[in-house]
PDB file of C-alpha atoms in Angstrom:
ATOM      1  CA  MET A 214     133.249  57.684 165.861  1.00  0.00           C
ATOM      2  CA  SER A 215     133.314  58.793 169.066  1.00  0.00           C
ATOM      3  CA  SER A 216     129.841  59.964 171.017  1.00  0.00           C
ATOM      4  CA  SER A 217     130.974  63.840 170.078  1.00  0.00           C
ATOM      5  CA  ASP A 218     131.327  63.412 166.479  1.00  0.00           C
ATOM      6  CA  ALA A 219     127.478  62.005 166.513  1.00  0.00           C
ATOM      7  CA  GLY A 220     126.633  64.710 168.106  1.00  0.00           C
ATOM      8  CA  LEU A 221     126.153  63.636 171.129  1.00  0.00           C
ATOM      9  CA  GLU A 222     126.892  65.069 174.960  1.00  0.00           C
ATOM     10  CA  GLU A 223     130.159  63.824 176.035  1.00  0.00           C
ATOM     11  CA  GLY A 224     130.827  61.315 178.545  1.00  0.00           C
ATOM     12  CA  PRO A 225     130.256  57.568 178.773  1.00  0.00           C
ATOM     13  CA  GLU A 226     128.212  55.442 177.160  1.00  0.00           C
ATOM     14  CA  LEU A 227     124.623  55.306 178.488  1.00  0.00           C
ATOM     15  CA  SER A 228     124.058  51.788 179.506  1.00  0.00           C
ATOM     16  CA  ILE A 229     120.222  52.402 177.934  1.00  0.00           C
ATOM     17  CA  THR A 230     118.699  49.851 175.218  1.00  0.00           C
ATOM     18  CA  LEU A 231     116.787  52.222 172.821  1.00  0.00           C
ATOM     19  CA  THR A 232     114.388  51.311 170.575  1.00  0.00           C
ATOM     20  CA  LEU A 233     113.098  53.212 167.459  1.00  0.00           C
ATOM     21  CA  ARG A 234     110.133  52.371 165.346  1.00  0.00           C
ATOM     22  CA  MET A 235     109.972  53.487 161.970  1.00  0.00           C
ATOM     23  CA  LEU A 236     106.574  53.390 159.185  1.00  0.00           C
ATOM     24  CA  MET A 237     108.013  53.035 155.561  1.00  0.00           C
ATOM     25  CA  HIS A 238     106.527  52.134 152.367  1.00  0.00           C
ATOM     26  CA  GLY A 239     107.259  49.045 150.525  1.00  0.00           C
ATOM     27  CA  LYS A 240     109.622  50.449 148.189  1.00  0.00           C
ATOM     28  CA  GLU A 241     111.808  51.900 151.134  1.00  0.00           C
ATOM     29  CA  VAL A 242     111.867  48.781 152.999  1.00  0.00           C
ATOM     30  CA  GLY A 243     112.493  46.534 149.503  1.00  0.00           C
ATOM     31  CA  SER A 244     115.611  49.161 149.042  1.00  0.00           C
ATOM     32  CA  ILE A 245     117.028  48.514 153.277  1.00  0.00           C
ATOM     33  CA  ILE A 246     116.640  44.898 152.992  1.00  0.00           C
ATOM     34  CA  GLY A 247     118.005  45.046 149.670  1.00  0.00           C
ATOM     35  CA  LYS A 248     118.751  41.958 147.148  1.00  0.00           C
ATOM     36  CA  LYS A 249     118.574  38.648 149.119  1.00  0.00           C
ATOM     37  CA  GLY A 250     118.334  40.683 152.486  1.00  0.00           C
ATOM     38  CA  GLU A 251     122.422  41.824 152.132  1.00  0.00           C
ATOM     39  CA  THR A 252     121.677  45.391 152.705  1.00  0.00           C
ATOM     40  CA  VAL A 253     120.139  44.638 155.992  1.00  0.00           C
ATOM     41  CA  LYS A 254     122.479  42.482 156.703  1.00  0.00           C
ATOM     42  CA  ARG A 255     125.275  44.618 156.388  1.00  0.00           C
ATOM     43  CA  ILE A 256     123.233  47.338 158.181  1.00  0.00           C
ATOM     44  CA  ARG A 257     123.474  45.273 161.374  1.00  0.00           C
ATOM     45  CA  GLU A 258     126.701  43.890 161.070  1.00  0.00           C
ATOM     46  CA  GLN A 259     128.433  47.497 160.859  1.00  0.00           C
ATOM     47  CA  SER A 260     125.942  48.975 163.644  1.00  0.00           C
ATOM     48  CA  SER A 261     125.284  45.995 166.323  1.00  0.00           C
ATOM     49  CA  ALA A 262     121.942  47.178 165.920  1.00  0.00           C
ATOM     50  CA  ARG A 263     119.172  44.452 166.428  1.00  0.00           C
ATOM     51  CA  ILE A 264     116.538  45.162 162.946  1.00  0.00           C
ATOM     52  CA  THR A 265     113.476  43.725 162.339  1.00  0.00           C
ATOM     53  CA  ILE A 266     111.082  44.326 159.609  1.00  0.00           C
ATOM     54  CA  SER A 267     107.301  43.450 159.815  1.00  0.00           C
ATOM     55  CA  GLU A 268     106.309  40.449 157.500  1.00  0.00           C
ATOM     56  CA  GLY A 269     103.182  41.352 154.743  1.00  0.00           C
ATOM     57  CA  SER A 270     102.481  42.283 151.979  1.00  0.00           C
ATOM     58  CA  CYS A 271     100.896  46.068 152.950  1.00  0.00           C
ATOM     59  CA  PRO A 272     101.144  49.224 151.789  1.00  0.00           C
ATOM     60  CA  GLU A 273     103.713  50.084 155.066  1.00  0.00           C
ATOM     61  CA  ARG A 274     105.308  47.886 157.028  1.00  0.00           C
ATOM     62  CA  ILE A 275     107.260  48.961 160.991  1.00  0.00           C
ATOM     63  CA  THR A 276     111.101  48.579 160.551  1.00  0.00           C
ATOM     64  CA  THR A 277     112.136  48.392 164.277  1.00  0.00           C
ATOM     65  CA  ILE A 278     115.739  49.259 165.165  1.00  0.00           C
ATOM     66  CA  THR A 279     117.015  47.817 168.963  1.00  0.00           C
ATOM     67  CA  GLY A 280     120.249  48.133 170.435  1.00  0.00           C
ATOM     68  CA  SER A 281     122.651  50.712 172.211  1.00  0.00           C
ATOM     69  CA  THR A 282     121.998  54.492 171.683  1.00  0.00           C
ATOM     70  CA  ALA A 283     125.656  54.558 169.342  1.00  0.00           C
ATOM     71  CA  ALA A 284     123.856  51.219 167.464  1.00  0.00           C
ATOM     72  CA  VAL A 285     120.664  52.636 166.802  1.00  0.00           C
ATOM     73  CA  PHE A 286     122.078  55.725 165.571  1.00  0.00           C
ATOM     74  CA  HIS A 287     124.452  54.397 163.419  1.00  0.00           C
ATOM     75  CA  ALA A 288     121.986  51.949 162.265  1.00  0.00           C
ATOM     76  CA  VAL A 289     119.389  54.973 161.520  1.00  0.00           C
ATOM     77  CA  SER A 290     122.018  57.076 159.410  1.00  0.00           C
ATOM     78  CA  MET A 291     122.687  53.855 157.305  1.00  0.00           C
ATOM     79  CA  ILE A 292     118.843  53.354 156.461  1.00  0.00           C
ATOM     80  CA  ALA A 293     118.886  57.122 155.541  1.00  0.00           C
ATOM     81  CA  PHE A 294     121.776  57.356 153.249  1.00  0.00           C
ATOM     82  CA  LYS A 295     120.531  54.597 151.682  1.00  0.00           C
ATOM     83  CA  LEU A 296     117.212  55.955 151.127  1.00  0.00           C
ATOM     84  CA  ASP A 297     118.871  59.463 149.969  1.00  0.00           C
ATOM     85  CA  GLU A 298     121.195  57.291 147.849  1.00  0.00           C
ATOM     86  CA  ASP A 299     117.869  55.679 146.103  1.00  0.00           C
ATOM     87  CA  LEU A 300     116.813  59.223 145.853  1.00  0.00           C
ATOM     88  CA  CYS A 301     119.593  60.496 143.962  1.00  0.00           C
ATOM     89  CA  ALA A 302     119.688  57.583 141.636  1.00  0.00           C
ATOM     90  CA  ALA A 303     116.171  58.061 140.430  1.00  0.00           C
ATOM     91  CA  PRO A 304     115.873  59.861 137.106  1.00  0.00           C
ATOM     92  CA  ALA A 305     114.674  63.277 138.054  1.00  0.00           C
ATOM     93  CA  ASN A 306     111.589  64.165 136.667  1.00  0.00           C
ATOM     94  CA  GLY A 307     112.081  67.398 134.144  1.00  0.00           C
ATOM     95  CA  GLY A 308     115.536  67.781 134.703  1.00  0.00           C
ATOM     96  CA  SER A 309     115.181  69.224 138.088  1.00  0.00           C
ATOM     97  CA  VAL A 310     118.209  68.868 139.891  1.00  0.00           C
ATOM     98  CA  SER A 311     115.963  69.450 143.582  1.00  0.00           C
ATOM     99  CA  ARG A 312     115.127  66.110 144.975  1.00  0.00           C
ATOM    100  CA  PRO A 313     113.173  65.598 148.279  1.00  0.00           C
ATOM    101  CA  PRO A 314     114.627  65.252 151.529  1.00  0.00           C
ATOM    102  CA  VAL A 315     114.770  62.105 153.281  1.00  0.00           C
ATOM    103  CA  THR A 316     111.720  61.663 155.338  1.00  0.00           C
ATOM    104  CA  LEU A 317     111.546  59.091 158.304  1.00  0.00           C
ATOM    105  CA  ARG A 318     108.590  58.378 160.151  1.00  0.00           C
ATOM    106  CA  LEU A 319     108.942  57.102 163.396  1.00  0.00           C
ATOM    107  CA  VAL A 320     106.129  55.616 165.403  1.00  0.00           C
ATOM    108  CA  ILE A 321     105.818  57.110 169.168  1.00  0.00           C
ATOM    109  CA  PRO A 322     103.611  55.837 172.165  1.00  0.00           C
ATOM    110  CA  ALA A 323     101.078  58.075 172.174  1.00  0.00           C
ATOM    111  CA  SER A 324     102.078  58.670 175.852  1.00  0.00           C
ATOM    112  CA  GLN A 325     105.339  59.633 175.226  1.00  0.00           C
ATOM    113  CA  CYS A 326     104.349  62.478 173.028  1.00  0.00           C
ATOM    114  CA  GLY A 327     104.057  65.044 175.799  1.00  0.00           C
ATOM    115  CA  SER A 328     107.735  64.340 176.740  1.00  0.00           C
ATOM    116  CA  LEU A 329     108.275  65.182 172.953  1.00  0.00           C
ATOM    117  CA  ILE A 330     106.598  68.001 172.526  1.00  0.00           C
ATOM    118  CA  GLY A 331     106.906  69.857 175.645  1.00  0.00           C
ATOM    119  CA  LYS A 332     105.771  72.305 177.536  1.00  0.00           C
ATOM    120  CA  ALA A 333     103.790  74.917 175.126  1.00  0.00           C
ATOM    121  CA  GLY A 334     106.131  73.277 172.240  1.00  0.00           C
ATOM    122  CA  THR A 335     109.205  74.167 174.040  1.00  0.00           C
ATOM    123  CA  LYS A 336     111.009  71.236 173.578  1.00  0.00           C
ATOM    124  CA  ILE A 337     109.924  70.189 169.792  1.00  0.00           C
ATOM    125  CA  LYS A 338     111.127  74.008 168.875  1.00  0.00           C
ATOM    126  CA  GLU A 339     114.527  73.103 171.169  1.00  0.00           C
ATOM    127  CA  ILE A 340     115.087  70.094 168.760  1.00  0.00           C
ATOM    128  CA  ARG A 341     113.900  71.817 165.548  1.00  0.00           C
ATOM    129  CA  GLU A 342     116.423  74.861 165.891  1.00  0.00           C
ATOM    130  CA  THR A 343     119.356  72.701 167.701  1.00  0.00           C
ATOM    131  CA  THR A 344     119.385  70.228 164.714  1.00  0.00           C
ATOM    132  CA  GLY A 345     118.106  71.736 161.844  1.00  0.00           C
ATOM    133  CA  ALA A 346     115.514  69.167 161.048  1.00  0.00           C
ATOM    134  CA  GLN A 347     111.880  69.155 160.128  1.00  0.00           C
ATOM    135  CA  VAL A 348     109.843  67.324 163.217  1.00  0.00           C
ATOM    136  CA  GLN A 349     105.878  66.942 162.944  1.00  0.00           C
ATOM    137  CA  VAL A 350     104.306  65.092 165.439  1.00  0.00           C
ATOM    138  CA  ALA A 351     100.746  63.867 164.111  1.00  0.00           C
ATOM    139  CA  GLY A 352      97.746  65.027 165.954  1.00  0.00           C
ATOM    140  CA  ASP A 353      95.958  61.760 165.342  1.00  0.00           C
ATOM    141  CA  LEU A 354      96.560  58.412 166.552  1.00  0.00           C
ATOM    142  CA  LEU A 355      97.645  55.796 163.601  1.00  0.00           C
ATOM    143  CA  PRO A 356      94.788  53.387 162.699  1.00  0.00           C
ATOM    144  CA  ASN A 357      93.797  50.705 165.571  1.00  0.00           C
ATOM    145  CA  SER A 358      96.764  51.816 167.648  1.00  0.00           C
ATOM    146  CA  THR A 359      97.676  53.575 170.693  1.00  0.00           C
ATOM    147  CA  GLU A 360     100.623  55.151 168.648  1.00  0.00           C
ATOM    148  CA  ARG A 361     100.922  58.850 166.757  1.00  0.00           C
ATOM    149  CA  ALA A 362     103.522  58.983 163.797  1.00  0.00           C
TER     150      ALA A 362
END
């Protein structure tokens, strides 16, 4: 996939390492891990991203994806498609054909949220308009953390 196909600016690959952290419910994490870890293994191999999932049996866990911008984009895309596939496979309640959108909750250091929002909300508005995605930044910090969802 070329960078223009991915919706990124054309030009040489940025030589940065990107880390995204996502807060995921246990059922979502189970879906991403797959039977015997096969799904997460496939995502790691095909995207070349490093993917770690926090330990524990708590209701929510952190999935960390690290790599080049292209590798992280590919891994997040694969995760989103897997979650969408699971939503499609879930039995429709009352025969309804509509299903909820895939929601990814990123964990962002509070110190970086200002850059994401921009002056008077201009940057987040631009992101919403350019991508068509619904983007929200939580007003409160996550419990016992310096990060926001």
